XYZ file of C-alpha atoms in Angstrom:
682
model
C 32.526 32.421 -74.815
C 29.169 33.508 -73.361
C 27.928 34.225 -76.873
C 29.092 30.819 -78.061
C 27.283 29.061 -75.153
C 24.113 30.925 -75.959
C 24.103 29.251 -79.384
C 23.625 25.847 -77.658
C 20.330 24.409 -76.478
C 19.854 23.807 -72.712
C 21.204 20.237 -72.646
C 24.179 21.071 -74.847
C 24.943 24.077 -72.589
C 24.920 21.910 -69.467
C 27.199 19.343 -71.113
C 29.637 22.024 -72.282
C 29.799 23.624 -68.775
C 30.219 20.350 -66.822
C 33.954 20.259 -66.121
C 34.680 17.927 -63.198
C 33.918 14.243 -62.645
C 32.752 11.478 -65.014
C 30.355 12.658 -67.719
C 28.370 10.640 -70.255
C 26.940 12.678 -73.098
C 24.336 10.460 -74.845
C 24.233 12.231 -78.176
C 21.457 11.076 -80.505
C 21.755 11.190 -84.309
C 21.788 14.753 -85.646
C 21.785 16.247 -82.128
C 24.800 18.625 -82.611
C 27.345 16.326 -80.919
C 30.478 17.825 -82.487
C 29.337 21.399 -81.750
C 28.770 20.393 -78.105
C 32.144 18.700 -77.438
C 34.202 21.329 -79.296
C 32.480 24.058 -77.277
C 33.123 22.033 -74.125
C 36.867 21.848 -74.957
C 36.886 25.575 -75.693
C 35.080 26.232 -72.396
C 37.749 24.291 -70.504
C 40.550 26.237 -72.096
C 38.772 29.611 -71.656
C 38.539 28.835 -67.920
C 42.332 28.826 -67.718
C 42.988 25.112 -67.880
C 46.402 24.391 -69.509
C 45.909 22.876 -72.993
C 48.713 20.444 -72.126
C 46.432 18.971 -69.404
C 43.694 18.043 -71.841
C 43.426 14.975 -74.073
C 40.695 14.492 -76.678
C 40.556 11.125 -78.399
C 38.758 10.303 -81.648
C 38.654 7.435 -84.122
C 39.679 9.233 -87.328
C 42.233 11.920 -88.178
C 39.442 13.750 -90.065
C 37.298 14.004 -86.959
C 40.302 15.107 -84.862
C 41.208 17.866 -87.363
C 37.627 19.087 -87.656
C 37.261 19.328 -83.837
C 40.592 21.027 -83.421
C 39.746 23.687 -86.016
C 36.311 24.306 -84.522
C 37.621 24.628 -80.961
C 40.467 26.944 -82.002
C 38.097 29.131 -84.100
C 35.967 29.643 -80.940
C 39.027 30.655 -78.887
C 40.768 32.724 -81.538
C 44.245 33.807 -80.350
C 43.472 33.357 -76.663
C 45.666 30.279 -76.209
C 49.449 29.978 -76.819
C 49.430 26.422 -78.140
C 46.766 23.881 -79.175
C 45.437 21.044 -77.015
C 46.256 17.391 -77.899
C 43.371 16.172 -80.001
C 44.134 12.936 -81.880
C 43.215 9.333 -82.556
C 43.873 6.566 -80.013
C 46.655 5.236 -82.173
C 48.366 8.684 -82.575
C 48.279 9.030 -78.818
C 49.887 5.553 -78.518
C 52.639 6.635 -80.969
C 53.481 9.767 -78.945
C 53.453 7.810 -75.730
C 55.761 5.061 -77.008
C 58.287 7.568 -78.383
C 58.928 8.651 -74.794
C 58.410 5.378 -72.978
C 59.128 2.299 -75.101
C 62.554 2.013 -73.479
C 60.734 0.758 -70.353
C 60.204 -2.601 -72.227
C 63.779 -2.645 -73.503
C 62.897 -1.349 -76.965
C 64.476 1.606 -78.755
C 62.446 4.726 -79.522
C 63.689 4.934 -83.127
C 61.226 2.199 -84.015
C 59.546 2.029 -87.425
C 55.755 1.593 -87.808
C 54.756 -1.059 -90.321
C 51.472 -1.001 -92.206
C 49.135 -3.939 -92.957
C 50.935 -4.838 -96.254
C 54.323 -4.898 -94.481
C 52.758 -7.120 -91.817
C 51.449 -9.586 -94.404
C 54.835 -9.698 -96.215
C 56.587 -10.617 -92.912
C 54.013 -13.358 -92.196
C 54.373 -14.694 -95.787
C 58.155 -14.849 -95.423
C 57.699 -16.991 -92.311
C 56.444 -19.747 -94.624
C 52.851 -20.018 -93.427
C 50.502 -22.111 -95.634
C 47.322 -20.634 -94.208
C 45.703 -17.594 -95.901
C 47.888 -14.607 -94.981
C 44.911 -12.325 -94.386
C 43.464 -14.778 -91.917
C 46.665 -15.086 -89.945
C 47.223 -11.271 -89.883
C 43.644 -10.788 -88.701
C 44.041 -13.298 -85.906
C 47.310 -11.833 -84.715
C 45.554 -8.449 -84.560
C 42.760 -9.994 -82.516
C 45.266 -11.565 -80.094
C 47.014 -8.207 -79.593
C 43.843 -6.297 -79.003
C 42.769 -8.935 -76.478
C 46.207 -8.640 -74.733
C 46.999 -12.298 -75.494
C 50.688 -13.044 -75.724
C 52.113 -15.584 -78.188
C 52.797 -17.978 -75.217
C 49.194 -17.789 -74.054
C 47.941 -18.172 -77.623
C 50.064 -21.332 -78.050
C 48.865 -22.768 -74.724
C 45.175 -22.106 -75.405
C 45.058 -23.220 -79.063
C 43.320 -26.576 -79.634
C 42.446 -26.632 -83.342
C 45.382 -27.485 -85.680
C 45.016 -24.204 -87.685
C 45.074 -22.110 -84.555
C 48.135 -23.879 -83.285
C 49.869 -22.954 -86.582
C 48.592 -19.273 -86.200
C 49.934 -19.134 -82.635
C 53.305 -20.426 -83.804
C 53.453 -17.876 -86.593
C 52.392 -15.194 -84.134
C 55.420 -16.061 -81.901
C 57.814 -15.960 -84.905
C 56.265 -12.720 -86.088
C 56.738 -11.080 -82.654
C 60.335 -12.254 -82.451
C 61.014 -10.788 -85.924
C 59.499 -7.325 -85.320
C 61.189 -7.000 -81.928
C 64.506 -8.011 -83.378
C 64.151 -5.411 -86.156
C 62.668 -2.738 -83.897
C 59.339 -2.584 -85.724
C 55.937 -1.688 -84.285
C 52.691 -2.596 -86.001
C 49.394 -0.704 -85.729
C 48.039 -2.858 -82.863
C 51.266 -2.442 -80.901
C 50.593 1.297 -80.612
C 47.844 0.537 -78.119
C 48.820 -2.866 -76.701
C 52.403 -1.753 -75.838
C 51.125 1.535 -74.380
C 48.780 -0.390 -72.070
C 51.537 -2.852 -71.137
C 53.861 -0.013 -70.077
C 51.167 1.787 -68.063
C 50.131 -1.505 -66.420
C 53.670 -2.538 -65.418
C 54.901 0.916 -64.290
C 52.747 2.573 -61.571
C 54.888 5.716 -61.571
C 54.497 6.325 -65.356
C 50.788 5.552 -65.055
C 50.380 8.160 -62.252
C 52.506 10.669 -64.116
C 50.488 10.254 -67.343
C 47.187 10.428 -65.557
C 48.279 13.603 -63.712
C 49.322 15.211 -66.957
C 46.089 14.520 -68.831
C 43.734 15.729 -66.114
C 40.812 16.315 -68.496
C 39.996 13.568 -70.930
C 37.343 13.508 -73.582
C 36.433 10.600 -75.858
C 34.346 10.859 -79.053
C 32.249 7.892 -80.435
C 32.657 6.009 -77.137
C 30.220 3.303 -78.232
C 32.870 2.174 -80.781
C 35.640 1.544 -78.200
C 36.942 -2.006 -77.800
C 38.127 -3.705 -74.609
C 41.719 -2.589 -74.964
C 40.765 1.048 -75.477
C 38.540 0.879 -72.406
C 41.331 -0.561 -70.325
C 43.703 2.120 -71.594
C 41.209 4.838 -70.564
C 40.902 3.382 -67.097
C 44.687 3.693 -66.740
C 44.676 7.293 -67.968
C 41.942 8.102 -65.403
C 43.621 6.159 -62.543
C 44.487 9.381 -60.655
C 41.314 11.359 -61.398
C 37.781 10.943 -62.648
C 37.627 13.776 -65.061
C 36.589 11.809 -68.137
C 33.873 12.901 -70.572
C 32.699 10.282 -73.065
C 30.441 11.155 -75.957
C 28.486 8.668 -77.972
C 25.201 6.889 -78.794
C 24.556 3.372 -77.661
C 21.882 3.166 -80.364
C 24.518 3.707 -83.047
C 26.928 0.960 -81.877
C 27.340 -1.066 -85.113
C 30.952 -2.273 -85.055
C 30.662 -5.371 -82.771
C 32.053 -7.524 -85.625
C 35.387 -5.633 -85.420
C 35.719 -5.634 -81.658
C 33.690 -2.653 -80.462
C 32.036 -3.475 -77.131
C 28.710 -1.752 -76.479
C 29.045 -2.596 -72.778
C 31.655 0.166 -72.501
C 28.949 2.799 -72.928
C 26.119 0.878 -71.321
C 28.117 0.228 -68.109
C 29.831 3.619 -67.976
C 27.712 4.714 -64.967
C 28.787 1.599 -63.071
C 32.474 1.786 -64.036
C 32.644 5.483 -63.120
C 30.517 5.989 -59.965
C 28.625 9.286 -59.642
C 28.790 9.749 -63.412
C 26.535 12.505 -64.726
C 24.427 11.531 -67.764
C 23.226 14.194 -70.189
C 21.021 13.227 -73.150
C 21.037 15.226 -76.343
C 17.702 14.361 -77.848
C 16.859 17.420 -79.965
C 17.494 16.431 -83.604
C 18.345 19.157 -86.135
C 18.587 16.828 -89.166
C 15.317 14.965 -89.810
C 11.561 15.397 -89.902
C 9.052 14.105 -87.250
C 8.020 11.257 -89.525
C 11.605 10.010 -89.952
C 12.403 10.258 -86.230
C 9.140 8.547 -85.199
C 10.154 5.638 -87.459
C 13.632 5.443 -85.936
C 12.357 5.743 -82.340
C 9.761 3.030 -82.924
C 12.378 0.649 -84.230
C 15.074 1.163 -81.612
C 12.639 0.916 -78.688
C 12.541 -2.871 -79.341
C 16.187 -3.130 -78.205
C 16.698 -4.091 -74.515
C 20.384 -3.374 -74.286
C 20.192 0.470 -74.301
C 20.266 3.378 -71.902
C 17.151 4.914 -73.490
C 16.425 8.228 -75.178
C 13.929 9.610 -77.723
C 14.824 11.940 -80.566
C 12.692 15.028 -81.099
C 12.639 16.912 -84.413
C 13.437 20.613 -84.477
C 12.446 20.693 -88.200
C 8.859 19.557 -87.608
C 6.599 17.579 -89.940
C 7.559 16.385 -93.416
C 6.463 13.830 -95.937
C 5.253 10.389 -94.739
C 7.659 7.454 -95.105
C 7.343 5.747 -98.440
C 7.248 1.977 -98.697
C 7.916 0.037 -101.905
C 7.023 -3.658 -102.238
C 8.472 -5.260 -105.348
C 8.236 -8.613 -107.217
C 12.060 -8.950 -107.417
C 15.305 -6.966 -107.242
C 15.208 -5.983 -110.925
C 11.777 -4.301 -110.491
C 13.071 -2.663 -107.273
C 16.096 -1.300 -109.041
C 14.053 0.037 -111.938
C 11.469 1.735 -109.672
C 14.200 3.372 -107.543
C 16.253 4.302 -110.649
C 13.273 6.049 -112.222
C 12.309 7.848 -109.009
C 15.809 9.161 -108.615
C 15.891 10.273 -112.269
C 12.702 12.266 -111.704
C 14.180 13.851 -108.538
C 17.277 14.960 -110.477
C 15.167 16.250 -113.377
C 13.079 18.216 -110.873
C 16.291 20.038 -109.703
C 17.469 17.895 -106.792
C 21.253 17.700 -106.712
C 22.514 14.079 -107.166
C 24.863 14.457 -104.139
C 21.804 14.901 -101.901
C 20.461 11.414 -102.803
C 21.665 8.015 -101.552
C 20.783 4.342 -101.574
C 21.730 2.136 -98.598
C 21.845 -1.626 -98.214
C 22.865 -4.012 -95.433
C 24.658 -6.635 -97.622
C 27.112 -5.506 -100.306
C 25.850 -8.228 -102.691
C 22.636 -6.213 -103.082
C 24.553 -3.441 -104.842
C 24.707 -5.565 -108.056
C 21.039 -5.140 -109.016
C 20.962 -1.513 -107.898
C 24.101 -0.722 -109.997
C 22.521 -2.316 -113.036
C 19.196 -0.518 -112.493
C 20.968 2.840 -112.268
C 22.913 2.081 -115.435
C 19.659 1.177 -117.236
C 18.033 4.465 -116.144
C 21.265 6.380 -116.840
C 21.569 7.748 -113.267
C 25.266 8.367 -112.492
C 26.394 6.929 -109.181
C 29.471 6.495 -107.034
C 30.245 3.695 -104.593
C 31.120 5.130 -101.161
C 33.487 3.186 -98.934
C 33.293 0.072 -101.041
C 33.973 -1.587 -104.404
C 31.545 -1.950 -107.269
C 30.066 -5.446 -107.496
C 31.902 -6.522 -110.696
C 35.205 -5.053 -109.394
C 35.223 -7.184 -106.254
C 38.144 -9.663 -106.140
C 36.025 -12.745 -105.650
C 33.737 -11.775 -108.585
C 36.689 -10.952 -110.862
C 38.115 -14.439 -110.001
C 34.918 -16.242 -110.999
C 34.597 -14.149 -114.190
C 38.238 -15.029 -115.013
C 37.447 -18.746 -114.619
C 34.446 -18.335 -116.952
C 36.512 -16.423 -119.455
C 39.271 -19.090 -119.530
C 36.690 -21.806 -120.074
C 35.042 -19.786 -122.884
C 38.447 -18.779 -124.352
C 41.445 -20.814 -123.034
C 43.805 -18.404 -124.806
C 42.881 -15.464 -122.422
C 46.301 -15.080 -120.780
C 45.194 -12.139 -118.640
C 42.523 -14.176 -116.914
C 44.791 -17.272 -116.750
C 47.427 -15.383 -114.790
C 44.795 -14.095 -112.356
C 43.489 -17.560 -111.401
C 46.410 -19.888 -111.770
C 47.086 -19.587 -108.041
C 43.452 -18.995 -106.813
C 42.750 -21.162 -104.837
C 46.390 -21.627 -103.809
C 48.260 -24.238 -105.857
C 51.763 -23.529 -104.429
C 52.995 -21.750 -107.594
C 55.094 -18.719 -106.729
C 55.462 -15.554 -108.803
C 58.916 -16.533 -110.076
C 57.565 -19.881 -111.376
C 54.594 -18.218 -113.024
C 56.895 -15.664 -114.732
C 59.055 -18.525 -116.093
C 55.995 -20.315 -117.424
C 54.704 -17.131 -119.085
C 58.107 -16.406 -120.657
C 58.448 -20.004 -121.953
C 54.863 -19.910 -123.430
C 55.534 -16.648 -125.202
C 58.814 -18.068 -126.543
C 56.834 -20.984 -128.061
C 54.314 -18.393 -129.421
C 51.541 -20.115 -127.485
C 49.002 -19.052 -124.895
C 49.755 -20.063 -121.278
C 46.965 -22.679 -121.432
C 48.230 -24.147 -124.765
C 51.770 -24.303 -123.445
C 50.787 -26.045 -120.196
C 48.471 -28.416 -122.064
C 50.923 -29.489 -124.740
C 54.223 -29.153 -122.868
C 53.375 -29.857 -119.275
C 56.670 -31.642 -118.404
C 58.758 -28.793 -119.913
C 56.552 -26.154 -118.278
C 56.862 -27.656 -114.788
C 60.656 -27.991 -114.794
C 61.000 -24.658 -113.066
C 58.700 -25.790 -110.210
C 60.452 -27.676 -107.442
C 57.377 -28.841 -105.505
C 55.906 -32.130 -106.748
C 52.621 -31.210 -105.130
C 52.368 -27.993 -107.183
C 53.137 -29.947 -110.409
C 50.254 -32.297 -109.572
C 48.035 -29.324 -108.880
C 48.860 -27.667 -112.237
C 48.165 -30.847 -114.159
C 44.900 -31.252 -112.325
C 44.015 -27.620 -113.001
C 44.509 -27.979 -116.786
C 42.614 -31.268 -116.823
C 39.644 -29.630 -114.975
C 39.496 -26.632 -117.295
C 39.372 -28.983 -120.326
C 36.644 -31.085 -118.590
C 34.472 -28.001 -117.918
C 34.954 -26.785 -121.518
C 33.372 -30.056 -122.705
C 30.583 -29.856 -120.127
C 29.479 -26.520 -121.636
C 28.086 -28.390 -124.603
C 25.662 -30.387 -122.383
C 23.989 -28.115 -119.854
C 24.652 -24.438 -119.496
C 22.279 -24.034 -116.515
C 24.087 -26.710 -114.412
C 27.442 -25.408 -115.471
C 27.901 -22.927 -112.529
C 27.384 -25.855 -110.090
C 30.015 -27.890 -111.842
C 32.434 -24.936 -111.653
C 31.919 -24.723 -107.867
C 32.134 -28.483 -107.383
C 35.366 -28.648 -109.419
C 37.336 -25.684 -108.007
C 35.658 -25.122 -104.552
C 35.900 -21.315 -104.858
C 33.511 -20.733 -101.963
C 35.559 -22.993 -99.707
C 38.645 -20.922 -100.579
C 36.969 -17.646 -99.686
C 35.355 -19.109 -96.572
C 38.838 -19.126 -95.007
C 39.548 -15.454 -95.625
C 38.589 -12.368 -93.583
C 35.131 -10.890 -94.458
C 34.168 -14.348 -95.674
C 30.437 -13.811 -95.030
C 30.344 -10.874 -97.424
C 32.480 -12.655 -100.024
C 30.327 -15.777 -99.986
C 27.170 -13.629 -100.278
C 28.670 -11.904 -103.332
C 29.559 -15.280 -104.925
C 26.041 -16.615 -104.211
C 24.619 -13.464 -105.825
C 26.780 -14.020 -108.907
C 25.900 -17.762 -109.187
C 22.186 -16.840 -108.839
C 22.604 -14.183 -111.566
C 24.096 -16.772 -113.883
C 21.193 -19.230 -113.283
C 18.653 -16.500 -113.787
C 20.231 -15.378 -117.038
C 20.010 -18.943 -118.397
C 16.360 -19.299 -117.332
C 15.458 -16.006 -119.063
C 17.663 -16.758 -122.106
C 17.539 -20.617 -122.543
C 19.319 -20.466 -125.895
C 22.187 -18.301 -124.604
C 25.740 -19.635 -124.091
C 28.635 -18.635 -121.824
C 29.866 -15.980 -124.241
C 26.448 -14.328 -124.264
C 26.487 -14.178 -120.460
C 30.012 -12.729 -120.300
C 29.128 -10.089 -122.903
C 25.980 -9.175 -120.941
C 27.742 -8.594 -117.677
C 30.513 -6.670 -119.409
C 27.859 -4.242 -120.650
C 26.048 -4.125 -117.337
C 29.172 -3.255 -115.376
C 30.130 -0.408 -117.736
C 29.224 3.080 -116.595
C 29.548 5.931 -119.073
C 28.446 8.879 -116.871
C 31.305 8.562 -114.359
C 32.430 12.171 -114.706
C 29.019 13.635 -113.928
C 27.574 14.613 -110.527
C 26.598 11.333 -108.888
C 24.220 9.935 -106.301
C 25.835 7.732 -103.599
C 25.259 4.080 -103.055
C 26.813 2.334 -100.029
C 26.469 -0.115 -97.235
C 24.784 1.181 -94.039
C 28.185 0.808 -92.203
C 29.748 3.186 -94.751
C 26.895 5.723 -94.248
C 27.580 6.388 -90.574
C 28.205 10.081 -90.030
C 26.635 11.073 -93.372
C 23.273 12.620 -94.170
C 21.091 12.958 -97.303
C 17.952 14.830 -98.203
C 16.476 11.864 -100.083
C 17.249 8.369 -98.882
C 16.336 4.881 -100.144
C 17.017 1.839 -97.966
C 16.640 -1.454 -99.830
C 16.601 -5.104 -98.943
C 14.248 -5.079 -95.974
C 13.752 -8.883 -95.866
C 14.441 -11.489 -93.200
C 17.937 -12.908 -93.903
C 19.094 -9.763 -95.673
C 18.203 -7.112 -93.176
C 18.253 -8.246 -90.413
C 20.866 -10.897 -91.151
C 19.897 -13.775 -88.916
C 21.517 -17.081 -88.004
C 24.731 -18.098 -86.308
C 26.916 -15.217 -85.247
C 24.341 -12.497 -85.847
C 23.237 -10.076 -83.182
C 19.639 -8.898 -83.651
C 20.145 -5.868 -81.400
C 23.129 -4.698 -83.483
C 21.128 -5.356 -86.656
C 18.347 -3.140 -85.216
C 20.905 -0.442 -84.382
C 21.988 -0.599 -88.066
C 18.363 -0.013 -89.040
C 18.299 2.994 -86.684
C 21.508 4.410 -88.226
C 20.133 3.891 -91.751
C 16.815 5.710 -91.061
C 18.494 8.645 -89.241
C 20.648 9.402 -92.290
C 17.515 10.809 -93.995
C 16.793 14.552 -93.741
C 13.625 15.185 -95.856
C 12.295 11.995 -97.469
C 12.823 8.337 -96.663
C 11.883 5.358 -98.829
C 12.071 1.779 -97.527
C 11.970 -1.092 -99.964
C 11.105 -4.792 -99.751
C 11.479 -7.385 -102.519
C 9.421 -10.594 -102.515
C 12.234 -12.592 -104.085
C 15.993 -12.405 -104.449
C 18.953 -14.723 -104.930
C 19.446 -16.292 -101.536
C 22.483 -18.570 -101.251
C 22.682 -18.716 -104.996
C 19.059 -19.629 -105.712
C 16.042 -17.469 -106.364
C 14.002 -17.621 -103.174
C 10.769 -16.131 -101.938
C 11.388 -13.934 -98.894
C 9.331 -12.544 -96.023
C 9.250 -8.922 -94.990
C 11.781 -7.734 -92.430
C 10.513 -7.671 -88.846
C 11.895 -4.130 -88.760
C 9.062 -2.911 -91.008
C 6.445 -3.828 -88.390
C 8.618 -2.700 -85.467
C 9.049 0.786 -86.907
C 5.314 0.949 -87.711
C 5.524 0.979 -91.560
C 3.665 -2.256 -92.292
C 3.212 -5.769 -91.030
C 6.522 -7.613 -91.051
C 7.467 -11.264 -90.520
C 7.634 -10.906 -86.752
C 5.890 -8.443 -84.473
C 7.759 -8.084 -81.162
C 6.634 -6.108 -78.155
C 8.696 -3.061 -77.285
C 11.284 -3.383 -74.555
C 10.339 -3.463 -70.923
C 10.961 -0.309 -68.990
C 13.528 -2.296 -66.927
C 17.108 -2.679 -68.107
C 20.343 -4.071 -66.833
C 21.721 -1.948 -63.992
C 18.379 -0.599 -62.765
C 17.797 -0.401 -59.023
C 14.464 -1.962 -58.015
C 12.445 -2.655 -54.815
C 10.611 -5.896 -53.976
C 8.056 -6.033 -51.128
C 9.688 -9.102 -49.559
C 13.327 -9.181 -50.731
C 13.930 -5.435 -50.546
C 16.259 -3.455 -52.756
C 18.265 -5.056 -55.618
C 19.940 -4.436 -58.952
C 18.814 -5.889 -62.270
C 21.436 -8.219 -63.810
C 19.441 -9.565 -66.794
C 16.103 -9.019 -68.577
C 14.478 -11.965 -70.377
C 11.196 -12.330 -72.244
C 8.845 -15.092 -70.986
C 5.700 -15.251 -73.118
C 4.019 -11.845 -72.533
C 5.909 -11.121 -69.303
C 9.466 -10.070 -68.608
C 11.611 -12.042 -66.130
C 14.318 -10.174 -64.312
C 17.497 -11.694 -62.774
C 18.093 -9.501 -59.716
C 20.943 -9.286 -57.251
C 19.473 -8.776 -53.745
C 22.617 -8.038 -51.645
C 24.505 -11.032 -53.037
C 21.531 -13.375 -53.501
C 20.428 -13.677 -57.064
C 16.727 -14.371 -57.789
C 14.563 -14.600 -60.943
C 11.532 -12.359 -60.446
C 8.697 -11.366 -62.874
C 8.890 -7.655 -63.714
C 5.296 -7.010 -62.608
C 6.258 -7.795 -58.998
C 8.916 -5.137 -58.612
C 9.124 -1.376 -58.943
C 11.971 0.813 -60.084
C 13.695 3.077 -57.577
């Protein structure tokens, strides 16, 4: 054990040997976090602590397995059985197996997956998009909102419907002794909250708790941890507030920022030595993240030393950008660099389209990590199917895909009957519906659905005629006729889906501008060629969203789309500090060389638009961006300060007023707004 500890740096060693009391390990990118926490677990067990009294929680089974293997390899055969090291949800499952009877449920329950959940909701006869309803029910459960509260609080008609479906759904799964993924945590919390004896017993058992990626915990996970620590304060959380990038799915950065307040006398250890990246890369990352105000503060230092300066590419448009990057990557591979050591990152998935096409042109093999290729995305396939039907009404494959998108109330059984009848008549589905509409709709009981099918056929014929007048305006007519964006607006991940549709519409318009004599068939043939990739079996570079890149690292990294509106995303619902943290995550994926790219124009909301440089470029010191903000004040929420008249107080808020910072400070219960220059930190 002593030998293992000697392999750690000073801060890592202190963290590994700190056993009692609340501990926050602020682990910067590439700072040896996993090595530190697995050594800490091994240290606990080597000191004679019973493995059964430890609990280490992670977010993925992969992380749990890796940590378990590392900890056990350190200890060898010195322990009789392994410690509990699992995901939050696995812990919930184990807990419920022993305790679900406390809420009058049987412990032979069956866990249902997301598809099972959607099938149940669909069978309840809900007309709203099933994915939306499933997503909202999940949100209710993670917020500990019961069906009764959801019904009472709902004002909008759609949410009243969702609350009603939620109630029916809960009644169904309880009656059938089913448990969904969210129940694993919400029911566990409910039992601990309502049974003090079980809460005390559980807290006593797990006397040493460790949590990985603490910045990604949501409110329910935080409340659950508070219950598990109700009888002791031996909790060690590991994370990086600067890498909190999942606010959109419920992660609450306040959990890590306010840890010292929630767990008094907490010890904070910062792991700032970075073993991954060069000085130039880390300087860029540090410069950027220092503009965030909601952070605990740390500065990464490179162990590797100096490397190549950060490269910046400014391009006329996304096609030029894709060609430049494709050719650079081709040269890297030809020089001996392995493709798997190269990656391209982007903030918005829609940007993958131009990069994919550029890599195909330069014959660079690629793989999409954690996502779907542009032309394989459901919303893009739907639009292409509409275009194919209009170009060739006899395309039955495409017709079957879109007959019920958007929803027209036609069930699978009805569709199968229509298809069978069409084949019997030796006609395509479109021909059959067009010439035999009354016969075709006999199998459909809903009058509304019959009206919708007739309208659908009529609109397809109308658009077919419009093709002969103006090809450029055709894509607008398609959207105005079928309202595809409106349909996808109601589904989960609607922002990404709409961005992809806008990208496709812009691509169509651009194609017609460049090829004014082209028709719809020419466009469809062109994208069919663009989306084909012959070199799929070769070693590939990786292309992915920044979210998908978290936890990965690459020798050569390209980050594209550094424009206002694309990165950062701005507008309603966006969080500039989380966007900046995404920038920090992206930059710190690079080990040797980093290239940042800006394009002067792209398709923005379906139209080619001139764009300004991302503010992040100026903030990280690369070049002048669209905005140049001052770095954060040295004061942050939670700081203790002293004022010469009002005495000692605690900072509640930090706000920018022109060139000064205004602090909202709690002076013993009296809250005052004071300029930062008139106080000093204690």
